[in-house]
Amino acid sequence: MLVANVNSLGVSGLGSHRGGQDGAVALEFLMLFPFVVAMLYASAIYGIVFFSQYRLQNVVDRAVASALYVDRSAMQGEALQGEAIKRATEVMGGLLATLPGPLGSLEEGASICEPASAGEVDMIRCEVIYNYKESPIVPVMSFGMLGTFPPLPD
C-alpha cells in the first residue's frame, strides 16, 4: 500500500506504510552489534595467539637445526652431544631475545634443550613454555561471573 507523506516543510513523497515498525532496524542493530564486535575481537586475538605460537615454534626449529652444524669430526660421543645441546641452547636464547614484547622476555627456565632418545637414536629436544594466561600478549576482557572473553587455551 503506497501512502503520500507530507512533512513539516510541505515536501511530499511516496513511501510504503510500515505499520508501527519504526526503529526495528535500529533495535536489531543494537542487539547484534556487540556480537559482531566480539567476533572480530576474538578473531584478532586468536590470530595474534596463533602467530605467536608459530614464532615460538620457528625459534625452536631453528635452534634444533643449528645443532646439525656442530663439527662432528672434532668430537665423539658425550662431548659431541654436549656441544650440540650447548649450541642449540645458545641459538634458542639468542633468537628468543629478538622476539618482540613479552615473547622476548621469558622467565628463567622457560626454554630448555635436553637430550632425548627414540629407541637407539639420540636426539635433542628443545621446548619453550609460555603461559599466556599469566602474561597475555593482548588484553582479555573479564565479565565477572561470566568469565573472560575470548576463552583461551590452557
PDB file of N, CA and C in Angstrom, residues 48-49 52 56 100-107 129-140 152:
ATOM      1  N   ILE A  48      46.530 -13.378  16.728  1.00  0.00           N
ATOM      2  CA  ILE A  48      47.782 -12.977  17.390  1.00  0.00           C
ATOM      3  C   ILE A  48      48.359 -14.132  18.205  1.00  0.00           C
ATOM      4  N   VAL A  49      47.493 -14.884  18.898  1.00  0.00           N
ATOM      5  CA  VAL A  49      47.962 -16.011  19.707  1.00  0.00           C
ATOM      6  C   VAL A  49      48.578 -17.094  18.818  1.00  0.00           C
ATOM      7  N   SER A  52      51.892 -15.941  17.392  1.00  0.00           N
ATOM      8  CA  SER A  52      52.932 -16.011  18.426  1.00  0.00           C
ATOM      9  C   SER A  52      53.404 -17.444  18.621  1.00  0.00           C
ATOM     10  N   LEU A  56      57.263 -18.861  18.119  1.00  0.00           N
ATOM     11  CA  LEU A  56      57.991 -19.653  19.108  1.00  0.00           C
ATOM     12  C   LEU A  56      58.409 -21.007  18.530  1.00  0.00           C
ATOM     13  N   PRO A 100      59.623  -9.754  19.788  1.00  0.00           N
ATOM     14  CA  PRO A 100      59.102  -8.533  20.413  1.00  0.00           C
ATOM     15  C   PRO A 100      58.257  -8.813  21.655  1.00  0.00           C
ATOM     16  N   GLY A 101      58.144  -7.795  22.477  1.00  0.00           N
ATOM     17  CA  GLY A 101      57.241  -7.816  23.629  1.00  0.00           C
ATOM     18  C   GLY A 101      57.516  -8.919  24.620  1.00  0.00           C
ATOM     19  N   PRO A 102      56.446  -9.472  25.196  1.00  0.00           N
ATOM     20  CA  PRO A 102      56.618 -10.483  26.244  1.00  0.00           C
ATOM     21  C   PRO A 102      57.214 -11.787  25.738  1.00  0.00           C
ATOM     22  N   LEU A 103      57.158 -12.041  24.438  1.00  0.00           N
ATOM     23  CA  LEU A 103      57.762 -13.268  23.914  1.00  0.00           C
ATOM     24  C   LEU A 103      59.275 -13.235  24.049  1.00  0.00           C
ATOM     25  N   GLY A 104      59.867 -12.051  23.940  1.00  0.00           N
ATOM     26  CA  GLY A 104      61.306 -11.918  24.020  1.00  0.00           C
ATOM     27  C   GLY A 104      61.854 -11.873  25.430  1.00  0.00           C
ATOM     28  N   SER A 105      60.990 -11.724  26.403  1.00  0.00           N
ATOM     29  CA  SER A 105      61.455 -11.632  27.796  1.00  0.00           C
ATOM     30  C   SER A 105      60.822 -12.735  28.641  1.00  0.00           C
ATOM     31  N   LEU A 106      61.095 -13.977  28.268  1.00  0.00           N
ATOM     32  CA  LEU A 106      60.569 -15.112  29.021  1.00  0.00           C
ATOM     33  C   LEU A 106      61.337 -15.273  30.329  1.00  0.00           C
ATOM     34  N   GLU A 107      60.687 -15.841  31.311  1.00  0.00           N
ATOM     35  CA  GLU A 107      61.341 -16.053  32.599  1.00  0.00           C
ATOM     36  C   GLU A 107      62.381 -17.164  32.496  1.00  0.00           C
ATOM     37  N   ILE A 129      58.250 -22.752  26.928  1.00  0.00           N
ATOM     38  CA  ILE A 129      56.974 -22.731  27.637  1.00  0.00           C
ATOM     39  C   ILE A 129      56.574 -21.273  27.846  1.00  0.00           C
ATOM     40  N   TYR A 130      55.398 -20.915  27.337  1.00  0.00           N
ATOM     41  CA  TYR A 130      54.882 -19.560  27.514  1.00  0.00           C
ATOM     42  C   TYR A 130      53.475 -19.672  28.079  1.00  0.00           C
ATOM     43  N   ASN A 131      53.271 -19.126  29.258  1.00  0.00           N
ATOM     44  CA  ASN A 131      51.961 -19.167  29.911  1.00  0.00           C
ATOM     45  C   ASN A 131      51.176 -17.927  29.511  1.00  0.00           C
ATOM     46  N   TYR A 132      50.268 -18.096  28.569  1.00  0.00           N
ATOM     47  CA  TYR A 132      49.502 -16.969  28.046  1.00  0.00           C
ATOM     48  C   TYR A 132      48.515 -16.419  29.072  1.00  0.00           C
ATOM     49  N   LYS A 133      47.983 -17.280  29.916  1.00  0.00           N
ATOM     50  CA  LYS A 133      47.008 -16.805  30.904  1.00  0.00           C
ATOM     51  C   LYS A 133      47.643 -15.890  31.946  1.00  0.00           C
ATOM     52  N   GLU A 134      48.896 -16.149  32.335  1.00  0.00           N
ATOM     53  CA  GLU A 134      49.566 -15.303  33.320  1.00  0.00           C
ATOM     54  C   GLU A 134      50.143 -14.037  32.699  1.00  0.00           C
ATOM     55  N   SER A 135      50.550 -14.101  31.451  1.00  0.00           N
ATOM     56  CA  SER A 135      51.178 -12.966  30.784  1.00  0.00           C
ATOM     57  C   SER A 135      50.615 -12.823  29.371  1.00  0.00           C
ATOM     58  N   PRO A 136      49.388 -12.305  29.251  1.00  0.00           N
ATOM     59  CA  PRO A 136      48.770 -12.229  27.921  1.00  0.00           C
ATOM     60  C   PRO A 136      49.459 -11.208  27.014  1.00  0.00           C
ATOM     61  N   ILE A 137      49.456 -11.518  25.739  1.00  0.00           N
ATOM     62  CA  ILE A 137      50.045 -10.620  24.744  1.00  0.00           C
ATOM     63  C   ILE A 137      49.085  -9.473  24.459  1.00  0.00           C
ATOM     64  N   VAL A 138      47.803  -9.776  24.399  1.00  0.00           N
ATOM     65  CA  VAL A 138      46.763  -8.768  24.201  1.00  0.00           C
ATOM     66  C   VAL A 138      45.783  -8.876  25.370  1.00  0.00           C
ATOM     67  N   PRO A 139      45.100  -7.789  25.695  1.00  0.00           N
ATOM     68  CA  PRO A 139      44.202  -7.831  26.857  1.00  0.00           C
ATOM     69  C   PRO A 139      42.995  -8.739  26.621  1.00  0.00           C
ATOM     70  N   VAL A 140      42.592  -9.408  27.681  1.00  0.00           N
ATOM     71  CA  VAL A 140      41.419 -10.262  27.663  1.00  0.00           C
ATOM     72  C   VAL A 140      40.363  -9.583  28.523  1.00  0.00           C
ATOM     73  N   LEU A 152      40.545 -18.715  26.242  1.00  0.00           N
ATOM     74  CA  LEU A 152      41.866 -19.044  25.705  1.00  0.00           C
ATOM     75  C   LEU A 152      42.271 -20.450  26.089  1.00  0.00           C
TER      76      LEU A 152
END
